Coordinates of C-alpha atoms in Angstrom, one line a residue:
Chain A
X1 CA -38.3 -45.4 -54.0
X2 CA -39.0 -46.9 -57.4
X3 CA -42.2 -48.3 -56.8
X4 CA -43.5 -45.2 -54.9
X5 CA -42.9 -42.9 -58.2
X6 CA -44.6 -45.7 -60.0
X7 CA -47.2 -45.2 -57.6
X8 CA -47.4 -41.5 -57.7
X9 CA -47.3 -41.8 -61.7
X10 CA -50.5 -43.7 -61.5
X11 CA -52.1 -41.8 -59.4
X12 CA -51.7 -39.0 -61.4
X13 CA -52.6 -40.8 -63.9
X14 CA -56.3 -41.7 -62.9
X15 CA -56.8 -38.1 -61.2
X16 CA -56.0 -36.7 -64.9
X17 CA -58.5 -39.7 -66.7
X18 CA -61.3 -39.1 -64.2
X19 CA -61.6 -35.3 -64.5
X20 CA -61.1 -35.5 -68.3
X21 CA -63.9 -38.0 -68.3
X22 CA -65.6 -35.8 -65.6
X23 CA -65.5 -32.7 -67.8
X24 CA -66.4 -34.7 -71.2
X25 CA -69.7 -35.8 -69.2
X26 CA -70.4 -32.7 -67.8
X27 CA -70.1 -30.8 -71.5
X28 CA -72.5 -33.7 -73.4
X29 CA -75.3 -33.4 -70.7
X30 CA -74.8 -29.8 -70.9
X31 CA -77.2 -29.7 -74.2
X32 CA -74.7 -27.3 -75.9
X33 CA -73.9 -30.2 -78.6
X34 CA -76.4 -32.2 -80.1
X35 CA -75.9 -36.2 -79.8
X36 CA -74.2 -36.7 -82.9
X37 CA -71.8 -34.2 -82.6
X38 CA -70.2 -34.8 -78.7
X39 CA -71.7 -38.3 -77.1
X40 CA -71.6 -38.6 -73.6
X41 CA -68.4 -40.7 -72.2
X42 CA -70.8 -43.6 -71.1
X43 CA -72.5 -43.7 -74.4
X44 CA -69.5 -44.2 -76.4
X45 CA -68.7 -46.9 -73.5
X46 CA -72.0 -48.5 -74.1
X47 CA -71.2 -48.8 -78.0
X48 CA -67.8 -50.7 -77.4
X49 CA -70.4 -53.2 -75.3
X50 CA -72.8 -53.3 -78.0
X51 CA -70.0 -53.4 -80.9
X52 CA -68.5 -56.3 -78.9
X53 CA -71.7 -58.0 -77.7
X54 CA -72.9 -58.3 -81.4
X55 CA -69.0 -59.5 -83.3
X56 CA -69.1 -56.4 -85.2
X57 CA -65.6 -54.8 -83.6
X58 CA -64.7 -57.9 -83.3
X59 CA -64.8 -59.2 -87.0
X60 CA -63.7 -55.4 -87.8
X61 CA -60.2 -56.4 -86.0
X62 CA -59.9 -59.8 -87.2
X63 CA -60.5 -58.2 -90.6
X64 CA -58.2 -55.5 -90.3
X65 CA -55.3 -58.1 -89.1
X66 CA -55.5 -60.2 -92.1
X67 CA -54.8 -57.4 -94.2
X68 CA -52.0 -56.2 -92.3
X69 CA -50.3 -59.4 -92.0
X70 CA -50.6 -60.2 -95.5
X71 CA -49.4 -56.8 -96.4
X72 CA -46.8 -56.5 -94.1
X73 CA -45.5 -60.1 -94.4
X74 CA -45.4 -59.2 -98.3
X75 CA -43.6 -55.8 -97.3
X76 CA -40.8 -57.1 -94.7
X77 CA -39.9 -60.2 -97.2
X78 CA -39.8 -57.9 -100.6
X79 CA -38.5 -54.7 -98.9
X80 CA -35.5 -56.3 -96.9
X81 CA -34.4 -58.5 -100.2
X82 CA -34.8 -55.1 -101.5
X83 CA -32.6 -53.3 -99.7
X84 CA -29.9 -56.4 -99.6
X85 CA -29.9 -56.1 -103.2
X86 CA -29.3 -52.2 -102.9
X87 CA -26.3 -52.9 -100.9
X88 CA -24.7 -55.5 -103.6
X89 CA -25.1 -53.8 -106.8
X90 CA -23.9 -50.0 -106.8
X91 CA -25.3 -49.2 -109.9
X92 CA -28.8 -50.3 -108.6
X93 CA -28.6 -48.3 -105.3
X94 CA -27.7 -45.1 -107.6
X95 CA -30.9 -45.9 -109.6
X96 CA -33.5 -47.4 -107.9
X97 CA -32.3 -46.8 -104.7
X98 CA -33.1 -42.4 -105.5
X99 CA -36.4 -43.6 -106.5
X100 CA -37.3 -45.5 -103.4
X101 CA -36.0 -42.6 -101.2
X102 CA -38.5 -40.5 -103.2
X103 CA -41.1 -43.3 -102.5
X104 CA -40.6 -43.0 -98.7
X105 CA -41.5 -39.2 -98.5
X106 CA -44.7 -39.8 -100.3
X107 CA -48.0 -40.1 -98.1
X108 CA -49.5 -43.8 -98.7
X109 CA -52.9 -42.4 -99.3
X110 CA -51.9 -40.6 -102.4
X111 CA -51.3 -44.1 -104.1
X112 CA -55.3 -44.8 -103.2
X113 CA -56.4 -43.4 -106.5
X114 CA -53.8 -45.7 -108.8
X115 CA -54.7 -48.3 -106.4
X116 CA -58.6 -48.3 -106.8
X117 CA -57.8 -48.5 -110.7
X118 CA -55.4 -51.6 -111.1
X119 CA -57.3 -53.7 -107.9
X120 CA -61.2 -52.2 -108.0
X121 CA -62.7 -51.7 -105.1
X122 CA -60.8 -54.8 -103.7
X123 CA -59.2 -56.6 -100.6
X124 CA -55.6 -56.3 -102.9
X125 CA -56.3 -52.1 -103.1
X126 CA -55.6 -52.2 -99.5
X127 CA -52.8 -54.7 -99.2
X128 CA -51.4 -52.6 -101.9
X129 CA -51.7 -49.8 -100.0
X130 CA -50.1 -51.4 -96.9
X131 CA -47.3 -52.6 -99.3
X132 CA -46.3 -49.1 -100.5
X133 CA -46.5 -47.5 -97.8
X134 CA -44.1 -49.8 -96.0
X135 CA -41.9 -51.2 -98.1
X136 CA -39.6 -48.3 -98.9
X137 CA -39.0 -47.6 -94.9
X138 CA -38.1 -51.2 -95.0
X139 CA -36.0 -51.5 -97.4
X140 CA -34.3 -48.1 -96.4
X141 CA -33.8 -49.7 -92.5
X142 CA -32.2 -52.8 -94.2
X143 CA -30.2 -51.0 -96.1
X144 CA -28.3 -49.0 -94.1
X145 CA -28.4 -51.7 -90.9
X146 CA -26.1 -54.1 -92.8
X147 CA -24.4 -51.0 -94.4
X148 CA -23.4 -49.8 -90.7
X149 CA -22.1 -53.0 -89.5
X150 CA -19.0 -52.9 -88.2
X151 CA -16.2 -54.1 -90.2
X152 CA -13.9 -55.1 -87.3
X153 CA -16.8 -57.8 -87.0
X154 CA -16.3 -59.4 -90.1
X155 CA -12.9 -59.3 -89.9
X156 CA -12.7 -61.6 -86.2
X157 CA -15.2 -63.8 -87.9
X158 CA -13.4 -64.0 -91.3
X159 CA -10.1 -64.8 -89.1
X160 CA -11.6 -67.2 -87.3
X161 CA -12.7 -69.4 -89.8
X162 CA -16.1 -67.9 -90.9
X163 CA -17.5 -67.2 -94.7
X164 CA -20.3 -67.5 -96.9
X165 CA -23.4 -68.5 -95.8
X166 CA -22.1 -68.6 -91.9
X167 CA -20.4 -65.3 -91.8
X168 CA -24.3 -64.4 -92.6
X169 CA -25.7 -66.2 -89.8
X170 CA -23.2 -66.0 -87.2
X171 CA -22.3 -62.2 -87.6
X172 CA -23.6 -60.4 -90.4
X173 CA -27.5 -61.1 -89.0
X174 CA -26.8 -60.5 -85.6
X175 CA -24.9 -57.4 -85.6
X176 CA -27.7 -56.0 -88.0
X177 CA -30.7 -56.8 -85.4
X178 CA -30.9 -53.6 -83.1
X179 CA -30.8 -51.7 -86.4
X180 CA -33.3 -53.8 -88.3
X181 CA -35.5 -53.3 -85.0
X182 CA -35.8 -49.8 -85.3
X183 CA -36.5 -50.5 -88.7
X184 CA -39.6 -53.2 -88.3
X185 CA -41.1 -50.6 -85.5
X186 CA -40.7 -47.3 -87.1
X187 CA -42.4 -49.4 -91.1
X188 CA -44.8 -50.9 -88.6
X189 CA -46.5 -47.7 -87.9
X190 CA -46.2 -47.0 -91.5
X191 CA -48.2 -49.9 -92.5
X192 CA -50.7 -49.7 -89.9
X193 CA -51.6 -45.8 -90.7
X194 CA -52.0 -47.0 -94.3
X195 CA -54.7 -49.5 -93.6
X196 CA -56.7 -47.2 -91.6
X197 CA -56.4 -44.7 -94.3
X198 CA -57.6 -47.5 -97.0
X199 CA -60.1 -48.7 -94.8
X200 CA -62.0 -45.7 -95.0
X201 CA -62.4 -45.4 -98.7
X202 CA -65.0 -48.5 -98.8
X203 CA -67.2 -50.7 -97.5
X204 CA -65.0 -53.7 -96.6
X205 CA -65.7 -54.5 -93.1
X206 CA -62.1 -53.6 -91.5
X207 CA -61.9 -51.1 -88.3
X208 CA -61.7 -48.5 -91.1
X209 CA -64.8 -48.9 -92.5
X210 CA -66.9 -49.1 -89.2
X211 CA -65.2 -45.7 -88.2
X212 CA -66.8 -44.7 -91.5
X213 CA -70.1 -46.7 -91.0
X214 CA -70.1 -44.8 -88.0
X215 CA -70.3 -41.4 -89.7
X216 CA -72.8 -42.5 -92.5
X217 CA -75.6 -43.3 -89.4
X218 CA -74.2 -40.3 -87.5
X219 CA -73.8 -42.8 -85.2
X220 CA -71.0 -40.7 -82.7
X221 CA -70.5 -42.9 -80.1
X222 CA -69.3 -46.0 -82.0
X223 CA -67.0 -43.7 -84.1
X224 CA -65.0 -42.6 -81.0
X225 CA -65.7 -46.2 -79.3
X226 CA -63.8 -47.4 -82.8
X227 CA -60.7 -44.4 -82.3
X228 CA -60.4 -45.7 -78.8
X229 CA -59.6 -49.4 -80.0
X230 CA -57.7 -48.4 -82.9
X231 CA -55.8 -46.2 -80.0
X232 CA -55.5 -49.4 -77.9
X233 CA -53.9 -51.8 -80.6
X234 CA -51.5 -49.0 -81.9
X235 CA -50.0 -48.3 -77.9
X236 CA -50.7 -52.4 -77.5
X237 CA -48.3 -52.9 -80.5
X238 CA -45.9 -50.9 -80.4
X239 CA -45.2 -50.0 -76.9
X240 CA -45.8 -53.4 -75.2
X241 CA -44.8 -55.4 -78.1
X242 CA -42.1 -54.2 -80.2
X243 CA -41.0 -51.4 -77.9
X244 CA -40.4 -53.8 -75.4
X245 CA -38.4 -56.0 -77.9
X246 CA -36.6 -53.3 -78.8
X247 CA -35.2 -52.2 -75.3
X248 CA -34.1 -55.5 -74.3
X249 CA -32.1 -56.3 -77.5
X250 CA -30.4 -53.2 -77.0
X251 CA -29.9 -53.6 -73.1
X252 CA -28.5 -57.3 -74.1
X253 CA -26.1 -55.6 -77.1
X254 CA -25.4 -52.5 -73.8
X255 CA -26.1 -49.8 -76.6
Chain B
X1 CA 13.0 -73.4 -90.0
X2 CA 11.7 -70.4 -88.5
X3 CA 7.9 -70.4 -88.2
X4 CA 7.8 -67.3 -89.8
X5 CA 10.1 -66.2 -92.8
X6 CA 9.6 -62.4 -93.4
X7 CA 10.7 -60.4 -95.7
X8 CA 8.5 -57.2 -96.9
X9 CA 10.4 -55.0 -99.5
X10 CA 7.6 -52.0 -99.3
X11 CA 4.0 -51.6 -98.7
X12 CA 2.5 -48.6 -99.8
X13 CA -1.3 -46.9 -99.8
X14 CA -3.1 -45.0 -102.6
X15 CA -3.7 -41.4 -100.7
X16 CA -5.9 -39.1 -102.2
X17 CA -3.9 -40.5 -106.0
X18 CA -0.9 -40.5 -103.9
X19 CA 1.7 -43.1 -103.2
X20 CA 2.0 -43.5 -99.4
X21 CA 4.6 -45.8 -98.8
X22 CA 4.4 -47.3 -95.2
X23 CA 7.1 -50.3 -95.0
X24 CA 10.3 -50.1 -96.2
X25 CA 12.0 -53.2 -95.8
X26 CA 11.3 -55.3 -92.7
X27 CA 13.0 -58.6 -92.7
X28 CA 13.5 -61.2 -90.3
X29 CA 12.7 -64.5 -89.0
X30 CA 10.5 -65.5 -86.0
X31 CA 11.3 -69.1 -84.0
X32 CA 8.3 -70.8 -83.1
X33 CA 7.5 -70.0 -79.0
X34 CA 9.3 -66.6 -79.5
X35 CA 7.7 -63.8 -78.0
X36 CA 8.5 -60.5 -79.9
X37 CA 7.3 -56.9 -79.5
X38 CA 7.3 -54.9 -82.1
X39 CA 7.7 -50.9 -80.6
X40 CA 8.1 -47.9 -82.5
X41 CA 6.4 -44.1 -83.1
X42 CA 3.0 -43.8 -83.7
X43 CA 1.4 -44.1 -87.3
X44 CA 4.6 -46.2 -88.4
X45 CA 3.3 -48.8 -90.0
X46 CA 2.9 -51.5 -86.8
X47 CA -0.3 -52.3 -87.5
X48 CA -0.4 -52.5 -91.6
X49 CA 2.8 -54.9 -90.5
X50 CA 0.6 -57.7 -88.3
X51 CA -2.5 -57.1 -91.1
X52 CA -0.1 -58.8 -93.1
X53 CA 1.2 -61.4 -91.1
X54 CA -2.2 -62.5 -90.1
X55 CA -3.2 -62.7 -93.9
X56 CA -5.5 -59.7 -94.1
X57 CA -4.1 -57.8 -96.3
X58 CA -1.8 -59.2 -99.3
X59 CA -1.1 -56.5 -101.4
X60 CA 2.6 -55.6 -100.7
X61 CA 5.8 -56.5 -102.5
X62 CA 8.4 -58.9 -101.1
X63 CA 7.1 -62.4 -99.4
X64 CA 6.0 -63.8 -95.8
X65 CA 6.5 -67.2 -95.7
X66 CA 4.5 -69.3 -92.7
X67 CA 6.2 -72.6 -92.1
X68 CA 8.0 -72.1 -96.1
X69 CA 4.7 -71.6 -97.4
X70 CA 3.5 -67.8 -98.8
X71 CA 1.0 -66.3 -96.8
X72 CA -2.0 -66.0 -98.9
X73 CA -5.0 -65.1 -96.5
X74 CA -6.4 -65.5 -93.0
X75 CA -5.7 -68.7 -91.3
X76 CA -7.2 -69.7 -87.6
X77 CA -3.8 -70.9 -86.8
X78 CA -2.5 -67.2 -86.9
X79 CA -5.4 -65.0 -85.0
X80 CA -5.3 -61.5 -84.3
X81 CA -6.6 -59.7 -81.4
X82 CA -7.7 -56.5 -82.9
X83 CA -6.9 -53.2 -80.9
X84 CA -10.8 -52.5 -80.6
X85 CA -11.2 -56.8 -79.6
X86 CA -14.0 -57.0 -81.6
X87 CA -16.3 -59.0 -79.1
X88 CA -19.7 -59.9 -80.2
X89 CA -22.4 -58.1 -77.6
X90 CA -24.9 -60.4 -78.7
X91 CA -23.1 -63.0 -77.1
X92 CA -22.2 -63.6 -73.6
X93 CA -19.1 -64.6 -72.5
X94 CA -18.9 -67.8 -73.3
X95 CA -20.0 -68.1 -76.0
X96 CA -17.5 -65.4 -77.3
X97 CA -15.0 -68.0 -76.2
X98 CA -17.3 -70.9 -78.2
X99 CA -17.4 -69.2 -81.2
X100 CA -14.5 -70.2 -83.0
X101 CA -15.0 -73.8 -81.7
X102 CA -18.8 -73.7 -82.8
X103 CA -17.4 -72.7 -86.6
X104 CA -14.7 -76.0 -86.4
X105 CA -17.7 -77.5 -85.7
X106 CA -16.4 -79.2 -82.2
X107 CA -19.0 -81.3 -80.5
X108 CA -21.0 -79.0 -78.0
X109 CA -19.9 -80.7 -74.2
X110 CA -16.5 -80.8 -75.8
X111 CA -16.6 -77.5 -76.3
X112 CA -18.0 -76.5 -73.0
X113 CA -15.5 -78.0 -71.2
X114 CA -12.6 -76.3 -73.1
X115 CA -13.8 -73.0 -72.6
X116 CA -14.6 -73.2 -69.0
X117 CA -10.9 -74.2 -69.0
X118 CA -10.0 -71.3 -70.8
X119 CA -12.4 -69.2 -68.5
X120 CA -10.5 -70.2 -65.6
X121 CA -7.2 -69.7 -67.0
X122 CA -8.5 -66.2 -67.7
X123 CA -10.1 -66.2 -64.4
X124 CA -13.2 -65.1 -65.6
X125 CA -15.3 -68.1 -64.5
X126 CA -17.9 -65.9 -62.4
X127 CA -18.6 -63.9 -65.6
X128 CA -19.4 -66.8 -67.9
X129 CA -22.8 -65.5 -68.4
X130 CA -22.3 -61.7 -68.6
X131 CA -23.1 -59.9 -71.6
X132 CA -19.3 -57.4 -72.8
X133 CA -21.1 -54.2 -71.9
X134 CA -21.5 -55.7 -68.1
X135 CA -17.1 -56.0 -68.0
X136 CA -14.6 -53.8 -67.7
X137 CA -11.7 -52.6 -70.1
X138 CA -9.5 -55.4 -68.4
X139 CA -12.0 -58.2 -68.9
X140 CA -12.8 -57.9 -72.4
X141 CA -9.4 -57.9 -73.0
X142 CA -8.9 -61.2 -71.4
X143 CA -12.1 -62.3 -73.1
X144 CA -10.8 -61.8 -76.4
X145 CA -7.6 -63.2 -75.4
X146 CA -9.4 -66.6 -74.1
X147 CA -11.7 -66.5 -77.4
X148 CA -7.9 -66.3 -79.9
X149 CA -6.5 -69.3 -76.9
X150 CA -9.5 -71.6 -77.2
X151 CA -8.8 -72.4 -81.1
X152 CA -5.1 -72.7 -80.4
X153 CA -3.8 -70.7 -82.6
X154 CA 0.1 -71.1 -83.9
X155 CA 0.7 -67.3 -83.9
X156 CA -1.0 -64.9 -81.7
X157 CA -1.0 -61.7 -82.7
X158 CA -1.4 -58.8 -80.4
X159 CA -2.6 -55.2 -82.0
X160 CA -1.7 -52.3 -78.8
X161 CA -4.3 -55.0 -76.5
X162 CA -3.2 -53.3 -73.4
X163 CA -3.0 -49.2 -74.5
X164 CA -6.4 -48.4 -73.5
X165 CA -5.9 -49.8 -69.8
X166 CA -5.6 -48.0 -66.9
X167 CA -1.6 -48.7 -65.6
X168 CA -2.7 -50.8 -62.8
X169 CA -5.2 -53.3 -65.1
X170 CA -2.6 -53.4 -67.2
X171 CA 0.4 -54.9 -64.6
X172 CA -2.0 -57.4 -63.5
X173 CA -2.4 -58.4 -67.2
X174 CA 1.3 -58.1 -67.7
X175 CA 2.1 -61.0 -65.2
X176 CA -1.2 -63.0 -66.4
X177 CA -0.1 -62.7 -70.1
X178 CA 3.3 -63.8 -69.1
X179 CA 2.0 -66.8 -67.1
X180 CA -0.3 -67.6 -69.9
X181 CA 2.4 -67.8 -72.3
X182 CA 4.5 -69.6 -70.3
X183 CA 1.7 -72.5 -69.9
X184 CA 0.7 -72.7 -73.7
X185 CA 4.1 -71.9 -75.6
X186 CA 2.2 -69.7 -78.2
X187 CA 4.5 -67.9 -80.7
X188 CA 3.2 -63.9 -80.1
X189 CA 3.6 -61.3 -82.4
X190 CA 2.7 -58.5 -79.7
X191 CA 2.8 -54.4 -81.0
X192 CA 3.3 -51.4 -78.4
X193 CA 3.9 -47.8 -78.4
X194 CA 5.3 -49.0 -74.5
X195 CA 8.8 -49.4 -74.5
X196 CA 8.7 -50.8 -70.4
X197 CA 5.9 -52.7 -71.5
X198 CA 7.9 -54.2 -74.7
X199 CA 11.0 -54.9 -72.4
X200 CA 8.5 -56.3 -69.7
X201 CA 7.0 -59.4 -71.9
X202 CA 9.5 -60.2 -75.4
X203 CA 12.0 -62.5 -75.5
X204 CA 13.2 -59.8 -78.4
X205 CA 12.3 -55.8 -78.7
X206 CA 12.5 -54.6 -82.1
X207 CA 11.7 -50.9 -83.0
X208 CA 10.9 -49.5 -86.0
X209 CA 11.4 -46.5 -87.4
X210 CA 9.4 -43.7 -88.7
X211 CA 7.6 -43.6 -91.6
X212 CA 8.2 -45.6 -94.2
X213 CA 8.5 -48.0 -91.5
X214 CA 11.8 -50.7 -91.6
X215 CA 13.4 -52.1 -89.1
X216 CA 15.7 -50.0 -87.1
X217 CA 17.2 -52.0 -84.2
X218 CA 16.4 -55.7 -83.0
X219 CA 16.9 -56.4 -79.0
X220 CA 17.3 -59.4 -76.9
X221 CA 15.7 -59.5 -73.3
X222 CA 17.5 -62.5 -71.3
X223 CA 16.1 -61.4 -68.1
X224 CA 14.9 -64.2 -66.0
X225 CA 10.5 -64.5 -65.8
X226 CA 8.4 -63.6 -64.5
X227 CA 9.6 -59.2 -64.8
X228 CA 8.1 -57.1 -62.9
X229 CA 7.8 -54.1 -65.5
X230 CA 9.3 -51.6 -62.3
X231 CA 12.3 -53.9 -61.6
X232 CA 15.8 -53.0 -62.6
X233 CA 16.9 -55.2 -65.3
X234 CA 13.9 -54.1 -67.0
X235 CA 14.3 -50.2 -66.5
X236 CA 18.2 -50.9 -67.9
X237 CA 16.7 -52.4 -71.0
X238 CA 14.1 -49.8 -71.5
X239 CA 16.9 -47.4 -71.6
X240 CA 18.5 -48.8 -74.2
X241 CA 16.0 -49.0 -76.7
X242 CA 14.4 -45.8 -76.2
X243 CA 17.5 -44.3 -76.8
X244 CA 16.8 -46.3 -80.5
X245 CA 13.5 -45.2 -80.4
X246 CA 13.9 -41.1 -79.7
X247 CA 15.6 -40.3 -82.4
X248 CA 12.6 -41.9 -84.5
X249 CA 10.4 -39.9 -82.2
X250 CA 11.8 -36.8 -83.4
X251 CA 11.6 -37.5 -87.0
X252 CA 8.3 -38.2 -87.2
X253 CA 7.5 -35.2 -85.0
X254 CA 9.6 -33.2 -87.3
X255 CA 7.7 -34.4 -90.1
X256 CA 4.1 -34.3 -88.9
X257 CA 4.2 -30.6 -87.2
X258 CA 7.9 -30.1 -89.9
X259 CA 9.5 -28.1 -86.9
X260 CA 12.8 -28.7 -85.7
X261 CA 12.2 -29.9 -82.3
X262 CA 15.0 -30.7 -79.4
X263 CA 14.1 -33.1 -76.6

């Protein structure tokens, strides 16, 4: 039963690609467009070949990865000490805490224009970037997973023998993790929408930039070739990766 | 000497910059292997009570001495089994049963040997490996009671375990708790709003009264073990003290709902 809706799913599935392909053929070869405003399907597919064949996408992604994990890294380890701290000192979660709140409603792009002036046109404007954008939905999903934990935990642990540094380990960590999860997949998006933003803004090689180099040749095709991978490491990421992380942590905890 | 030495002159709560005063005198002495129930009308004070035998809470005037010495914090000798069991779902079953071992710090095949003992005393063996949202409301409870066994514990104390079972769960775990305690001579501290269940399982039935809780009236059950919580020696007993226990009923009713009510 199962595996026949899966099968039906699929089939659904490629009827729905194939005429939407079908139709996007049919409109470019229609004339109505010129080239450089709607490419034909197998032109755009012949630009991720090229792009490929010649390291370009390649390089682009490779490119775009180092800044990301940099960023990110920087992000996770600042914004969860962040949001510990929040959590031990009252006074510093009624001041700074407001002000980090207000930094999580704020678009990442808008900090371009203060980032181009401290870093230049440089790899650290967009690791900047990355690090604003994510840092306050980190420390936020920090903050209120070990805020949430359930004290009855603490208390079987601390009557059983457990303090200090172990109480950490043993309970205070792992009651936290579905939380933190959620956390790490929802500032994950946030970070990887803020390098695509910064990419843009110049010349520096990332997937950004040839979605840009794309437009400045009015070159069509290898902008939408570059969407589609951009698409496909997003979907990649976070539904096969930490999606699936996510569900069976919570399966495991029966939540 | 008594293992435990109590004597609790009042306990009260700040309430909204009010004095809530929950105990009111409770004093008496526990022998070690006793097995007491502690019964009496909801929101008395049962609970606050075993927070403060098991070291949780130490704000209260009068003393509680454990083997002549003030009670000062928690202790693994005295564990409690909270009334929600507090089992860790990132953990299967036995390693719920490990953990307390893992924190003395016991070598690990010595460790897994004593908790597959304690799995089989449990009789939760096939279940080793299951995770707490895979068991039922009868199993966790026998989980959390291997987990306090495994660190043999002096005290055992018991917060309501059995009050969200259905009735027939809870006979089998009468008669299991029973055996158990017959095997490993464990003093237990064990709290119930069930009168038959009190009567069914303590060597003495004390009930306290309404709030501020103090001790009302103090019960010996000589009946030969295992009871069958239906048979009659029990259902004699039972009468007895909830004829204590009514008239507490109807205090606190009148006080919560301040009607006069007749039963």
């Amino acid at each position: 039963m199962k595996m026949s809706l899966m099968l039906s799913k699929l089939f659904k599935q490629i009827v729905f690609y194939s005429l939407f392909l079908f139709l996007w053929e049919a409109l470019a070869l229609s004339g109505l467009w010129p080239q450089y405003i709607l490419p034909a399907p197998s032109k755009v597919f012949f630009a991720l070949i090229a792009g490929f064949a010649n390291h370009t996408f390649l390089i682009g992604i490779g490119v775009s990865f180092k800044r990301l994990l940099i960023g990110f890294g920087i992000a996770i380890i600042s914004g969860s000490a962040l949001g510990v701290l929040l959590l031990k000192f009252k006074a510093l979660d009624e001041t700074l805490g407001s002000l980090v709140l207000g930094f999580q409603t704020l678009p990442s792009i808008c900090w371009f224009p203060l980032a181009l002036l401290w870093f230049g046109l440089s790899e650290w404007a967009i690791i900047f970037v990355i690090i604003v954008g994510s840092l306050s939905s980190i420390t936020i999903a920090t903050n209120s997973a070990f805020k949430n934990i359930s004290p009855i935990y603490l208390n079987v642990g601390k009557n059983m023998g457990a303090h200090g540094v172990t109480l950490l380990r043993k309970i205070i960590i792992p009651a936290a993790i579905p939380s933190l999860l959620v956390g790490l997949r929802q500032s994950w998006s946030f970070a990887w929408r803020s390098l695509m933003a910064g990419e843009l803004l110049f010349n520096c090689l990332g997937l950004g930039y040839l979605l840009n180099m794309g437009r400045e040749l009015n070159d069509m095709s290898q902008v939408i070739a570059v969407i589609f991978i951009i698409m496909l490491i997003s979907v990649f990421i976070d539904r096969m990766i930490l999606g699936k992380v996510e569900l069976a942590i919570r399966r495991r905890y029966g939540l | 000497m008594p293992l435990l030495d109590i004597d609790i002159k009042s306990k009260s709560y700040n309430v909204e910059h009010k004095q809530l005063t929950v105990i009111n005198k409770i004093n008496f002495k526990i022998e070690k292997g006793e097995f007491i129930c502690i019964t009496g009308p909801s929101g008395c004070g049962k609970t606050t009570f075993l927070n403060i035998i098991a070291g949780l809470d130490t704000f209260y005037n009068g003393r509680v001495l454990y083997k002549d010495k003030p009670i000062c914090g928690y202790d693994s000798n005295r564990l409690l089994i909270f009334q929600e069991l507090g089992l860790f779902p990132w953990l299967t079953v036995q390693e719920n049963i490990e953990f307390g071992l893992k924190l003395r710090k016991m070598p690990k095949n010595e460790r897994k040997s004593l908790s597959l003992e304690y799995l089989n005393m449990v009789n939760l063996t096939k279940f080793k490996n299951s995770f707490m949202h895979e068991l039922s409301g009868g199993m966790k409870q026998r989980v959390a009671l291997a987990r306090a066994l495994v660190m043999n514990p002096e005290v055992l104390l018991m917060d309501e375990p059995f009050s969200s079972l259905d009735a027939q769960t809870r006979d089998i775990l009468h008669i299991e708790l029973q055996r158990i305690w017959s095997v490993t001579k464990k003093t237990i501290i064990f709290i119930t709003h069930n009168v038959r269940e009190a009567v069914c399982l303590g060597d003495r039935v004390l009930v306290f009264s309404a709030l501020p809780a103090s001790l009302k009236a103090s019960f010996c059950i000589d009946l030969p073990r295992p009871r069958q919580i239906e048979s009659d020696g029990v259902i004699d007993k039972v009468k007895l003290v909830m004829a204590e226990l009514n008239s507490e009923i109807r205090k606190r009713y009148e006080n919560e709902f301040n009607v006069k009510q007749t039963f």
